Amino acid sequence: MTRDDCLELDRKDPLAAQRAAFALPEDVVYLDGNSLGALPRATLPRLQRVVEYEWGQRLIRAWNEAAWIELPRRVGAKIARLIGASPHEVICADSTSVNLFKVLAAALKLQTARPQVSMRERRVILSERDNFPTDLYVVQGLTDWLGARYELRLVGFNEVTAAIDESVAVVLLTHINFRTGAKHSLSSITYRAQQAGALAIWDLADSAGVVPVDLNAAHVDFAVGCGYKYLNGGPGAPAFLYVADRHQKAFANERFAQPLAGWLGHRAPFDFAADYEPAAGIDRFAVGTPPILALAALECGVDTVLAAGIDALRAKSVQLTELFIRLVEERCDGLGLQLLSPRDAAYRGSQVCYAHPHAWSVMQALIARGVIGDFRAPDILRFGFAPLYVRFADVWDAVEALREVLATGAWDRPEFHPRRLVT
Ligand SMILES: Cc1ncc(COP(=O)(O)O)c(C=O)c1O
C-alpha cells in the first residue's frame, strides 16, 4: 500500500464530491468529526439569511412567515430518515442529556403503568459501566430524585445481555462506545430486553449520520442523539429524541408523559392557559422556545448526510477505518500503540482508538502537524472518520504523522505536555 494507492481510492470514491460541501482548511486532516462535525458550506449563507433577513427584517413575524416554529419537527423528520423512524417519531430539542432525562422518565412512567409489572421487583435501570458519563449521571440524578425506587446496575460491554432479567425496568445503552468505538447489537439487545419485559433506550450520539440504524425494525422504545457530531450541526447543536409511535399512543390519555412540562409541549401554547394540557404526539417532548439559529445550522448539516445517503456513508466509513487499522499495523508496529477498537468492522462504529501511555502528548504533537483527533482520559487516542469529507489520502497522511511523532519521540517536547480544559 502506498500513498498513490490511497489517491487512487479517492479517485474511485463515489462520495469524493461530497467533501466540496464543507469549508475545511486545506492544511488539516480532520479526524474529529465524531466530536464536532465540519462546517458545511451551506451553513453560513443560511445563517446569514436567518439573521439578516428573517430576524433582522421580518422580526417576530418570522416565527410564522419563515416557519421557525416548525423547525424542531422538520429537522427531526429529516433525522428520522437516517435512523429508521417515522417523521412523527422524532423531534429536535435541548441537549442529549436533557432528552435522555425526558425519555428515561417517560420509560419509567410506562413501566409503572403496566399492570403486569410489580415495581417492587422491576426496579433496575441497566447500563454499561463504560457508557458515556452523562448518560450515567442522568440516571443517577433522576433515580436520586425519585427516592429509593430505582437502582442503576452497571455491567461490562459484553455482559449486558446476560444481565437482563425480570428485575430490569429499562436497558439504557449507547450504541457506539465513546472510548473504543465498539458497537452494540441494537436489535438483539432490544429484543432480549423486551422479552424480559424491559424497555430499551438507545443513545445514538456516535451513530446518527454515519452508522445505519433502523429503530422501527428493531422495535426500539426510545432514543436520543447529538446534532454536533456526524450530523454536522455545529458546536452545541440541538439534540434529537425518538419516541416509538406505540408509546406516544400509550400516553394519549396521560397528562404528563415526562416531567419537563414546558409551554412548547402544551397543546396550545398561545392560549396561555394556566393548566398544562399536553400537545399530541412527539410535540409534548418539547419544552421551551427552540433555538432557531442553531436549528437552521443543524438542518444544513443533516442535509449533507441525506445528500450522500447513509448506506454509502457506512460503506466508506468501513473502508476508511479498515485502511487506518491496516496502515497502523504495517507502519507503526512496535511503537507502543494498542488497538482498543474491534478489529472486525461489523462490531465497530466510525472511530478507531488506541491506548498509548503518552496519549495526550502524542495527540498534541499530531494536532501541531495538522492531524486533528482527540484524547480521552486516561490514555486513549481517538480518530474519527467522517466519510463525508475524510479522504483515503488523509488516512495515509495521518498514519505517517503518527509514525513520525512516535518514532522520533517528537511528542515529548515540553509544549505538548500541559493539559487543556477541553480534550
Ligand atoms: C454518547 C454520548 N451521549 C451524550 C453526549 C453529550 O450530549 P449533550 O452534550 O448534548 O448533552 C455525548 C457527547 O459527546 C456522547 O458522546
Short mmCIF file of C-alpha atoms and ligand atoms in Angstrom, two decimals:
data_model
loop_
_atom_site.label_atom_id
_atom_site.label_comp_id
_atom_site.label_asym_id
_atom_site.label_seq_id
_atom_site.Cartn_x
_atom_site.Cartn_y
_atom_site.Cartn_z
CA MET A 1 0.00 0.00 0.00
CA THR A 2 1.36 3.41 -0.96
CA ARG A 3 0.07 6.96 -0.84
CA ASP A 4 -0.62 6.66 -4.57
CA ASP A 5 -2.87 3.68 -3.88
CA CYS A 6 -4.80 5.89 -1.44
CA LEU A 7 -5.09 8.64 -4.06
CA GLU A 8 -6.45 6.02 -6.44
CA LEU A 9 -9.06 5.02 -3.84
CA ASP A 10 -10.06 8.70 -3.63
CA ARG A 11 -10.41 8.89 -7.41
CA LYS A 12 -12.75 5.90 -7.36
CA ASP A 13 -14.68 7.04 -4.28
CA PRO A 14 -18.36 7.63 -5.16
CA LEU A 15 -18.60 10.07 -2.22
CA ALA A 16 -15.49 12.07 -3.13
CA ALA A 17 -17.51 15.03 -4.41
CA GLN A 18 -19.27 15.45 -1.03
CA ARG A 19 -16.16 16.97 0.51
CA ALA A 20 -16.70 20.11 -1.53
CA ALA A 21 -19.83 20.72 0.55
CA PHE A 22 -17.58 21.54 3.53
CA ALA A 23 -15.40 24.55 4.32
CA LEU A 24 -12.37 22.63 5.61
CA PRO A 25 -8.92 24.17 5.99
CA GLU A 26 -6.57 22.77 3.33
CA ASP A 27 -3.71 22.03 5.73
CA VAL A 28 -5.73 19.92 8.14
CA VAL A 29 -6.50 16.21 8.29
CA TYR A 30 -9.68 16.29 10.31
CA LEU A 31 -10.29 13.09 12.25
CA ASP A 32 -12.57 14.53 14.93
CA GLY A 33 -15.95 14.63 13.20
CA ASN A 34 -17.11 12.29 15.97
CA SER A 35 -16.71 15.17 18.45
CA LEU A 36 -17.52 18.18 16.28
CA GLY A 37 -18.55 17.75 12.65
CA ALA A 38 -17.07 20.04 10.00
CA LEU A 39 -18.73 23.23 8.79
CA PRO A 40 -20.99 22.74 5.74
CA ARG A 41 -20.60 25.49 3.15
CA ALA A 42 -24.37 25.93 3.12
CA THR A 43 -24.45 26.89 6.80
CA LEU A 44 -23.01 30.40 6.60
CA PRO A 45 -25.34 31.71 3.85
CA ARG A 46 -28.28 30.05 5.60
CA LEU A 47 -27.41 31.67 8.91
CA GLN A 48 -26.77 34.96 7.18
CA ARG A 49 -30.28 34.85 5.73
CA VAL A 50 -31.86 33.77 9.00
CA VAL A 51 -30.04 36.52 10.91
CA GLU A 52 -30.10 39.39 8.43
CA TYR A 53 -33.43 38.87 6.73
CA GLU A 54 -35.64 36.63 8.82
CA TRP A 55 -34.60 38.01 12.19
CA GLY A 56 -33.29 41.43 11.14
CA GLN A 57 -36.04 42.43 8.74
CA ARG A 58 -39.01 40.23 9.48
CA LEU A 59 -38.50 40.22 13.25
CA ILE A 60 -41.23 38.45 15.22
CA ARG A 61 -43.20 37.82 12.02
CA ALA A 62 -40.64 35.19 11.01
CA TRP A 63 -42.00 32.69 13.53
CA ASN A 64 -44.93 32.23 11.14
CA GLU A 65 -43.58 33.53 7.82
CA ALA A 66 -40.33 31.58 7.88
CA ALA A 67 -41.97 28.64 9.70
CA TRP A 68 -39.45 28.87 12.54
CA ILE A 69 -41.92 27.18 14.83
CA GLU A 70 -41.88 24.07 12.63
CA LEU A 71 -38.10 23.65 12.63
CA PRO A 72 -37.85 21.16 15.55
CA ARG A 73 -40.27 18.80 13.76
CA ARG A 74 -38.94 19.47 10.28
CA VAL A 75 -35.33 18.73 11.17
CA GLY A 76 -36.49 15.85 13.36
CA ALA A 77 -38.29 14.32 10.36
CA LYS A 78 -35.09 14.53 8.33
CA ILE A 79 -33.11 12.81 11.08
CA ALA A 80 -35.86 10.16 11.24
CA ARG A 81 -34.87 9.09 7.72
CA LEU A 82 -31.35 8.33 8.98
CA ILE A 83 -32.39 6.25 11.97
CA GLY A 84 -35.27 4.17 10.63
CA ALA A 85 -38.03 6.15 12.30
CA SER A 86 -41.26 7.73 11.05
CA PRO A 87 -41.28 11.53 10.73
CA HIS A 88 -43.67 11.96 13.64
CA GLU A 89 -41.46 9.94 16.00
CA VAL A 90 -38.50 12.36 16.14
CA ILE A 91 -38.13 15.93 17.35
CA CYS A 92 -35.09 18.17 17.80
CA ALA A 93 -34.76 19.81 21.17
CA ASP A 94 -32.43 20.61 24.03
CA SER A 95 -29.23 18.62 24.61
CA THR A 96 -28.78 14.86 24.53
CA SER A 97 -28.53 14.84 28.33
CA VAL A 98 -31.83 16.67 28.78
CA ASN A 99 -33.55 14.48 26.20
CA LEU A 100 -32.28 11.41 27.98
CA PHE A 101 -33.81 12.68 31.21
CA LYS A 102 -37.15 13.11 29.46
CA VAL A 103 -37.26 9.71 27.77
CA LEU A 104 -35.95 7.86 30.82
CA ALA A 105 -38.65 9.44 32.95
CA ALA A 106 -41.21 8.53 30.28
CA ALA A 107 -39.98 4.94 30.16
CA LEU A 108 -40.21 4.58 33.95
CA LYS A 109 -43.70 6.03 33.85
CA LEU A 110 -44.76 3.49 31.22
CA GLN A 111 -43.36 0.70 33.34
CA THR A 112 -45.27 1.80 36.45
CA ALA A 113 -48.46 1.89 34.38
CA ARG A 114 -48.06 -1.67 33.09
CA PRO A 115 -50.50 -3.88 35.00
CA GLN A 116 -48.33 -6.99 34.85
CA VAL A 117 -45.31 -5.28 36.35
CA SER A 118 -44.68 -5.06 40.03
CA MET A 119 -42.46 -2.05 40.71
CA ARG A 120 -41.23 -3.72 43.84
CA GLU A 121 -39.36 -6.14 41.63
CA ARG A 122 -38.69 -4.22 38.42
CA ARG A 123 -36.51 -1.51 39.83
CA VAL A 124 -33.26 -1.81 37.87
CA ILE A 125 -32.00 0.55 35.20
CA LEU A 126 -29.36 -1.48 33.42
CA SER A 127 -26.47 0.22 31.65
CA GLU A 128 -22.84 -0.23 30.78
CA ARG A 129 -20.06 0.73 33.16
CA ASP A 130 -18.19 2.37 30.32
CA ASN A 131 -21.21 4.26 28.98
CA PHE A 132 -20.75 7.96 28.25
CA PRO A 133 -20.78 9.58 31.72
CA THR A 134 -23.65 12.00 31.07
CA ASP A 135 -25.95 9.02 30.47
CA LEU A 136 -25.00 7.57 33.84
CA TYR A 137 -25.23 10.95 35.59
CA VAL A 138 -28.75 11.49 34.23
CA VAL A 139 -29.80 8.11 35.62
CA GLN A 140 -28.15 8.88 38.95
CA GLY A 141 -29.80 12.30 39.15
CA LEU A 142 -33.26 11.06 38.23
CA THR A 143 -33.15 7.98 40.46
CA ASP A 144 -31.95 10.09 43.39
CA TRP A 145 -34.83 12.47 42.75
CA LEU A 146 -37.29 9.57 42.77
CA GLY A 147 -36.04 8.26 46.12
CA ALA A 148 -35.08 4.64 46.64
CA ARG A 149 -37.38 3.22 43.97
CA TYR A 150 -34.74 2.51 41.35
CA GLU A 151 -31.22 1.20 41.21
CA LEU A 152 -28.63 1.76 38.49
CA ARG A 153 -26.89 -1.53 37.66
CA LEU A 154 -23.70 -1.30 35.61
CA VAL A 155 -22.11 -4.17 33.72
CA GLY A 156 -19.31 -4.62 31.18
CA PHE A 157 -19.81 -4.16 27.42
CA ASN A 158 -20.21 -7.89 26.77
CA GLU A 159 -22.25 -8.62 29.88
CA VAL A 160 -25.41 -6.69 29.00
CA THR A 161 -27.50 -9.48 27.50
CA ALA A 162 -26.75 -11.88 30.35
CA ALA A 163 -27.66 -9.21 32.90
CA ILE A 164 -31.16 -8.64 31.56
CA ASP A 165 -33.71 -10.30 33.82
CA GLU A 166 -37.17 -9.69 35.25
CA SER A 167 -35.85 -7.07 37.67
CA VAL A 168 -34.89 -4.70 34.84
CA ALA A 169 -37.23 -1.81 34.06
CA VAL A 170 -35.07 -0.09 31.44
CA VAL A 171 -31.98 -1.01 29.45
CA LEU A 172 -30.15 2.20 28.60
CA LEU A 173 -27.14 1.95 26.31
CA THR A 174 -25.05 3.96 23.90
CA HIS A 175 -24.90 2.22 20.53
CA ILE A 176 -21.23 3.08 19.87
CA ASN A 177 -18.88 3.15 22.83
CA PHE A 178 -17.17 6.55 23.03
CA ARG A 179 -13.83 5.17 24.26
CA THR A 180 -13.44 2.23 21.90
CA GLY A 181 -15.87 2.68 19.01
CA ALA A 182 -17.30 -0.78 19.80
CA LYS A 183 -20.85 -1.26 18.52
CA HIS A 184 -23.61 -2.99 20.43
CA SER A 185 -26.13 -5.15 18.62
CA LEU A 186 -29.03 -2.74 18.93
CA SER A 187 -31.65 -5.13 17.62
CA SER A 188 -30.70 -8.21 19.61
CA ILE A 189 -30.31 -6.33 22.91
CA THR A 190 -33.62 -4.55 22.32
CA TYR A 191 -35.28 -7.89 21.60
CA ARG A 192 -33.82 -9.50 24.71
CA ALA A 193 -34.82 -6.51 26.87
CA GLN A 194 -38.39 -6.58 25.67
CA GLN A 195 -38.63 -10.34 26.07
CA ALA A 196 -37.83 -9.79 29.74
CA GLY A 197 -40.43 -7.02 29.99
CA ALA A 198 -37.94 -4.14 29.99
CA LEU A 199 -37.90 -1.07 27.74
CA ALA A 200 -34.89 -0.15 25.60
CA ILE A 201 -33.42 3.35 25.34
CA TRP A 202 -30.56 3.93 22.91
CA ASP A 203 -28.14 6.85 22.79
CA LEU A 204 -27.22 7.29 19.12
CA ALA A 205 -24.66 10.07 19.67
CA ASP A 206 -21.92 8.40 17.64
CA SER A 207 -24.22 6.55 15.24
CA ALA A 208 -26.57 9.16 13.80
CA GLY A 209 -25.34 10.21 10.37
CA VAL A 210 -22.67 7.53 9.98
CA VAL A 211 -23.94 4.12 11.11
CA PRO A 212 -27.29 2.98 9.69
CA VAL A 213 -29.82 2.41 12.44
CA ASP A 214 -33.34 1.04 11.99
CA LEU A 215 -35.22 1.90 15.16
CA ASN A 216 -38.60 0.78 13.86
CA ALA A 217 -37.33 -2.55 12.56
CA ALA A 218 -35.62 -3.19 15.91
CA HIS A 219 -38.81 -2.12 17.76
CA VAL A 220 -36.78 0.33 19.89
CA ASP A 221 -38.77 2.14 22.58
CA PHE A 222 -36.88 5.43 22.93
CA ALA A 223 -33.70 7.00 21.55
CA VAL A 224 -31.68 10.21 21.78
CA GLY A 225 -28.68 11.58 19.91
CA CYS A 226 -26.39 14.55 19.24
CA GLY A 227 -26.58 17.07 16.40
CA TYR A 228 -23.00 18.30 16.54
CA LYS A 229 -21.11 15.12 15.64
CA TYR A 230 -21.68 13.29 12.35
CA LEU A 231 -24.77 15.43 11.68
CA ASN A 232 -22.52 18.49 11.30
CA GLY A 233 -24.91 20.80 13.15
CA GLY A 234 -22.20 22.97 14.74
CA PRO A 235 -20.90 23.40 18.29
CA GLY A 236 -23.66 22.78 20.83
CA ALA A 237 -26.19 21.95 18.10
CA PRO A 238 -29.61 20.84 19.33
CA ALA A 239 -30.02 17.14 20.02
CA PHE A 240 -32.89 14.87 18.97
CA LEU A 241 -35.15 12.36 20.62
CA TYR A 242 -37.27 9.49 19.35
CA VAL A 243 -40.40 8.05 20.95
CA ALA A 244 -41.93 4.98 19.30
CA ASP A 245 -45.39 5.60 17.91
CA ARG A 246 -46.92 2.94 20.18
CA HIS A 247 -45.66 4.78 23.27
CA GLN A 248 -46.94 8.11 22.00
CA LYS A 249 -50.34 6.43 21.76
CA ALA A 250 -49.96 4.89 25.22
CA PHE A 251 -49.53 8.40 26.61
CA ALA A 252 -52.55 9.78 24.74
CA ASN A 253 -54.75 9.89 27.82
CA GLU A 254 -52.00 10.87 30.24
CA ARG A 255 -51.47 14.48 31.19
CA PHE A 256 -47.73 14.09 31.66
CA ALA A 257 -45.54 11.78 29.63
CA GLN A 258 -42.38 13.31 31.10
CA PRO A 259 -41.73 15.79 33.88
CA LEU A 260 -40.28 18.75 31.91
CA ALA A 261 -43.68 20.13 31.02
CA GLY A 262 -42.98 23.41 29.28
CA TRP A 263 -45.15 25.72 27.26
CA LEU A 264 -43.93 24.43 23.90
CA GLY A 265 -45.06 20.96 24.88
CA HIS A 266 -48.53 22.36 25.53
CA ARG A 267 -51.45 21.63 23.21
CA ALA A 268 -51.97 25.35 22.54
CA PRO A 269 -49.04 27.43 23.82
CA PHE A 270 -50.60 30.67 22.66
CA ASP A 271 -53.75 30.12 24.68
CA PHE A 272 -51.55 30.91 27.70
CA ALA A 273 -53.75 28.73 29.86
CA ALA A 274 -52.77 28.26 33.49
CA ASP A 275 -53.09 24.47 33.35
CA TYR A 276 -50.84 22.19 31.36
CA GLU A 277 -52.51 20.20 28.64
CA PRO A 278 -50.11 18.19 26.52
CA ALA A 279 -49.68 18.51 22.80
CA ALA A 280 -50.48 15.37 20.87
CA GLY A 281 -47.64 13.07 19.91
CA ILE A 282 -43.95 13.87 19.96
CA ASP A 283 -44.52 17.63 20.49
CA ARG A 284 -45.09 17.02 24.19
CA PHE A 285 -41.40 16.15 24.45
CA ALA A 286 -40.56 19.75 23.52
CA VAL A 287 -40.06 22.11 26.46
CA GLY A 288 -39.12 25.74 25.72
CA THR A 289 -38.52 28.06 22.78
CA PRO A 290 -36.44 26.31 20.10
CA PRO A 291 -33.01 27.81 19.24
CA ILE A 292 -33.71 28.91 15.66
CA LEU A 293 -30.16 29.83 14.62
CA ALA A 294 -28.86 26.51 15.89
CA LEU A 295 -31.69 24.55 14.25
CA ALA A 296 -31.10 26.29 10.92
CA ALA A 297 -27.44 25.28 11.13
CA LEU A 298 -28.37 21.74 12.13
CA GLU A 299 -30.68 21.44 9.12
CA CYS A 300 -27.78 22.31 6.81
CA GLY A 301 -25.67 19.63 8.48
CA VAL A 302 -28.36 16.95 8.27
CA ASP A 303 -28.86 17.81 4.59
CA THR A 304 -25.21 16.96 3.89
CA VAL A 305 -25.78 13.46 5.27
CA LEU A 306 -29.05 12.97 3.39
CA ALA A 307 -27.38 14.06 0.15
CA ALA A 308 -24.78 11.31 0.47
CA GLY A 309 -27.06 8.53 1.71
CA ILE A 310 -26.44 6.63 4.93
CA ASP A 311 -25.61 3.27 3.32
CA ALA A 312 -22.94 4.77 1.07
CA LEU A 313 -21.53 6.60 4.11
CA ARG A 314 -21.32 3.40 6.11
CA ALA A 315 -19.59 1.59 3.25
CA LYS A 316 -16.92 4.30 3.03
CA SER A 317 -16.63 4.57 6.81
CA VAL A 318 -15.81 0.85 6.98
CA GLN A 319 -13.20 1.23 4.21
CA LEU A 320 -11.59 4.22 5.98
CA THR A 321 -11.37 2.56 9.38
CA GLU A 322 -10.10 -0.70 7.83
CA LEU A 323 -7.41 1.19 5.98
CA PHE A 324 -6.35 3.13 9.08
CA ILE A 325 -6.04 -0.01 11.22
CA ARG A 326 -4.15 -1.82 8.48
CA LEU A 327 -1.70 1.05 7.91
CA VAL A 328 -1.08 1.48 11.64
CA GLU A 329 -0.34 -2.24 11.85
CA GLU A 330 2.05 -2.02 8.91
CA ARG A 331 3.78 1.27 9.69
CA CYS A 332 3.57 1.80 13.46
CA ASP A 333 4.44 -1.69 14.64
CA GLY A 334 6.43 -1.69 17.88
CA LEU A 335 5.72 1.98 18.63
CA GLY A 336 3.57 1.34 21.72
CA LEU A 337 0.05 1.56 20.28
CA GLN A 338 -2.59 -0.85 21.45
CA LEU A 339 -5.76 -1.13 19.36
CA LEU A 340 -8.85 -0.69 21.56
CA SER A 341 -11.45 -0.85 18.79
CA PRO A 342 -12.85 -4.12 17.48
CA ARG A 343 -10.76 -5.43 14.58
CA ASP A 344 -13.91 -6.59 12.77
CA ALA A 345 -15.74 -3.66 11.17
CA ALA A 346 -19.11 -5.30 11.84
CA TYR A 347 -18.56 -4.60 15.54
CA ARG A 348 -17.36 -1.00 15.40
CA GLY A 349 -18.67 2.45 14.55
CA SER A 350 -16.70 5.05 12.64
CA GLN A 351 -13.86 5.66 15.07
CA VAL A 352 -10.62 3.87 15.78
CA CYS A 353 -9.00 4.16 19.20
CA TYR A 354 -5.59 3.23 20.55
CA ALA A 355 -4.16 3.20 24.01
CA HIS A 356 -0.71 4.76 24.41
CA PRO A 357 0.99 5.69 27.71
CA HIS A 358 1.63 9.25 26.44
CA ALA A 359 -1.61 9.62 24.51
CA TRP A 360 -2.20 13.26 25.50
CA SER A 361 1.19 14.46 24.29
CA VAL A 362 1.08 12.28 21.18
CA MET A 363 -2.24 13.85 20.20
CA GLN A 364 -0.92 17.37 20.83
CA ALA A 365 2.06 16.65 18.56
CA LEU A 366 -0.30 15.31 15.89
CA ILE A 367 -2.50 18.39 16.13
CA ALA A 368 0.59 20.58 15.76
CA ARG A 369 1.17 18.72 12.46
CA GLY A 370 -2.40 19.40 11.33
CA VAL A 371 -3.75 15.92 12.11
CA ILE A 372 -6.68 16.51 14.45
CA GLY A 373 -8.08 13.68 16.52
CA ASP A 374 -8.73 13.79 20.23
CA PHE A 375 -7.70 12.35 23.57
CA ARG A 376 -9.83 10.62 26.17
CA ALA A 377 -8.56 10.04 29.67
CA PRO A 378 -6.61 8.23 30.81
CA ASP A 379 -4.59 7.13 27.78
CA ILE A 380 -6.72 6.99 24.65
CA LEU A 381 -6.04 8.39 21.18
CA ARG A 382 -9.31 8.68 19.24
CA PHE A 383 -9.56 9.04 15.48
CA GLY A 384 -12.99 9.62 13.97
CA PHE A 385 -13.62 9.04 10.26
CA ALA A 386 -16.44 11.15 8.86
CA PRO A 387 -16.87 9.65 5.39
CA LEU A 388 -18.45 12.82 4.02
CA TYR A 389 -15.14 14.64 3.99
CA VAL A 390 -12.28 12.37 5.07
CA ARG A 391 -10.20 11.11 2.11
CA PHE A 392 -8.19 7.93 1.81
CA ALA A 393 -5.07 10.05 1.34
CA ASP A 394 -5.89 11.72 4.68
CA VAL A 395 -5.74 8.30 6.29
CA TRP A 396 -2.29 7.76 4.82
CA ASP A 397 -1.07 11.18 5.93
CA ALA A 398 -2.45 10.70 9.45
CA VAL A 399 -0.67 7.37 9.88
CA GLU A 400 2.58 8.87 8.56
CA ALA A 401 2.31 11.73 11.06
CA LEU A 402 1.57 9.26 13.85
CA ARG A 403 4.56 7.12 12.89
CA GLU A 404 6.85 10.14 12.81
CA VAL A 405 5.62 11.51 16.16
CA LEU A 406 6.13 8.14 17.85
CA ALA A 407 9.33 7.05 16.12
CA THR A 408 11.17 10.34 16.69
CA GLY A 409 9.82 10.96 20.20
CA ALA A 410 8.56 14.35 18.97
CA TRP A 411 5.61 14.04 21.33
CA ASP A 412 7.97 14.57 24.29
CA ARG A 413 8.61 18.25 23.58
CA PRO A 414 7.62 20.46 26.54
CA GLU A 415 4.86 22.29 24.65
CA PHE A 416 2.97 19.01 24.18
CA HIS A 417 2.67 18.22 27.88
CA PRO A 418 0.35 20.78 29.55
CA ARG A 419 -3.28 19.64 29.65
CA ARG A 420 -6.02 21.90 28.28
CA LEU A 421 -9.52 22.28 29.71
CA VAL A 422 -11.24 20.60 26.75
CA THR A 423 -9.59 17.42 25.49
C1 LIG B 1 -22.71 9.05 23.87
C2 LIG B 1 -22.92 10.49 24.24
N1 LIG B 1 -24.04 10.86 24.86
C3 LIG B 1 -24.24 12.15 25.22
C4 LIG B 1 -23.30 13.12 24.95
C5 LIG B 1 -23.48 14.52 25.44
O1 LIG B 1 -24.58 15.11 24.89
P1 LIG B 1 -25.01 16.59 25.25
O2 LIG B 1 -23.80 17.40 25.48
O3 LIG B 1 -25.79 17.01 24.03
O4 LIG B 1 -25.88 16.51 26.44
C6 LIG B 1 -22.13 12.78 24.27
C7 LIG B 1 -21.12 13.80 23.97
O5 LIG B 1 -20.09 13.59 23.44
C8 LIG B 1 -21.94 11.43 23.90
O6 LIG B 1 -20.81 11.04 23.28
#
